[in-house]
Amino acid sequence: MRTERLRLGLLALTQLIVALDYNIVYVALPDIGQALGFTAQSVQWVVSAYAVGLGGLLLFGGRAVDRLGPRRLFTTGLALYGVASLVGGLASTAGLLVAARAVQGVGGALLTPATLALIYRGFAEGPARNRALGAWGLAGSAGLAAGSLLGGVLTNYLGWQWVFFVNVPLALLCVLAAQRLLPADPSRTPGGFDVPGALLATASSALLVLGLAAGPESGWVSLRGAGALGLGVVLLAVLLAVEARTRDPLIPLRLVRGRNLATTMIVIAIFQATLGGGYYVLTSYLQPVLGYSSLEAGLTFLPLTLVCMVAAVKFAPPLLNRWGIRTTLAVSTIGTGVGIAAMVLGATPGGGFWTLLPGSVVWGFFGGVAFVTLFASAGAGVVAHQQGVASGVASTAKEVGGALGLAVFVAIITGSSNLLRGLHVAGWTAAAITVAGGLIALALNPSRSLTKAEEPINLEGVSK
């Protein structure tokens, strides 16, 4: 039992690292831009390069986990993550930092599906697996919420480099622990590896994210913008045609065409798009508009952070048990949109921490519930030997959605002659799209509700 708890703690910590790294750089962006010579438009590449590496290889990573073994991919991903974080903190040029962030994304693309596969293979179906999945979702929710706070503290006291250096000891600790806590990989599963599918999936996903990220800086009709998007769409179509004719495809089309996973992918993309956009809007309001320091900006995220973590631990499990996945996801996603709208209302010229507090509480509560529910939905009804590819597909949708959201909101903000007006337009847009995502969640199969015979998900023992 002790080993099982330590194993779960290790898997939750790695998910925390990946989620933390998505938001930890936001409040450090002004300092990074000034130190390395980024422009107002190009500084988004510190975020987007990570999304390109992660989104481009998630499909490959998911299938590689099923084929090569989760522990092997887990340690490889962590090693890449740690080395790239060290290089990022030592970077003296914008190009080197962007390259390091892309390699970090590659590490995350191997680590994310490996972690989920280890949960499904290491914990028996039923209460043990439910608790493990809940802890995994909780760690991701806490990481996303805490990233901005930790980024502010590190940037203010130690410098922007430490938002990268902090990953190095964490990654090393997890690699060493993995050798003792994780079971050896089973024999490789039979069947070949779909090399054409892997190449097409990687190229199409990376080009889509690249085009979305490059649009605000290079222009949507440029080669890096529309050119990359157009080529990405073409390669995606080719990928689907190839996979339909492959005996052992990288992406089982019957799996992704299913109503539940397809709907979950759409809602995940929307949630991540408006999450990243909302964080970017809030950070831009607190620092350039109000003149907050990185520490003050990070502390402003504290209520959202704490409420999000409490909601994930105390409220998401009973709501899932009572309402099921469909209703819980719809209500929590709509509530997240309401929270974003409340924060926009509080973003006034004379506003600050107290005017943002009501929106922080609402956004944190519903966002914490939604994050746990999204990943419960992504894995529901999927057999264990396809969990790697299922998590890869869902995570790819999340990263493409995040890149799309950031590109759209950066374009809205930088295209406005008045910064505060542009932030308001972007914020209202994020709120409306999030509410729409909640309505889309109603398309999920209602049979995915938990029955009375099933044991409730209980995270209290995990969280202590």
Short mmCIF file of C-alpha atoms in Angstrom, two decimals, residues 55 165 203 342 453:
data_model
loop_
_atom_site.label_atom_id
_atom_site.label_comp_id
_atom_site.label_asym_id
_atom_site.label_seq_id
_atom_site.Cartn_x
_atom_site.Cartn_y
_atom_site.Cartn_z
CA GLY A 55 1.15 19.38 -29.60
CA PHE A 165 15.62 26.19 -13.30
CA ALA A 203 4.09 17.25 -39.02
CA ALA A 342 -16.83 38.49 -13.81
CA ALA A 453 -23.55 0.57 -7.48
#
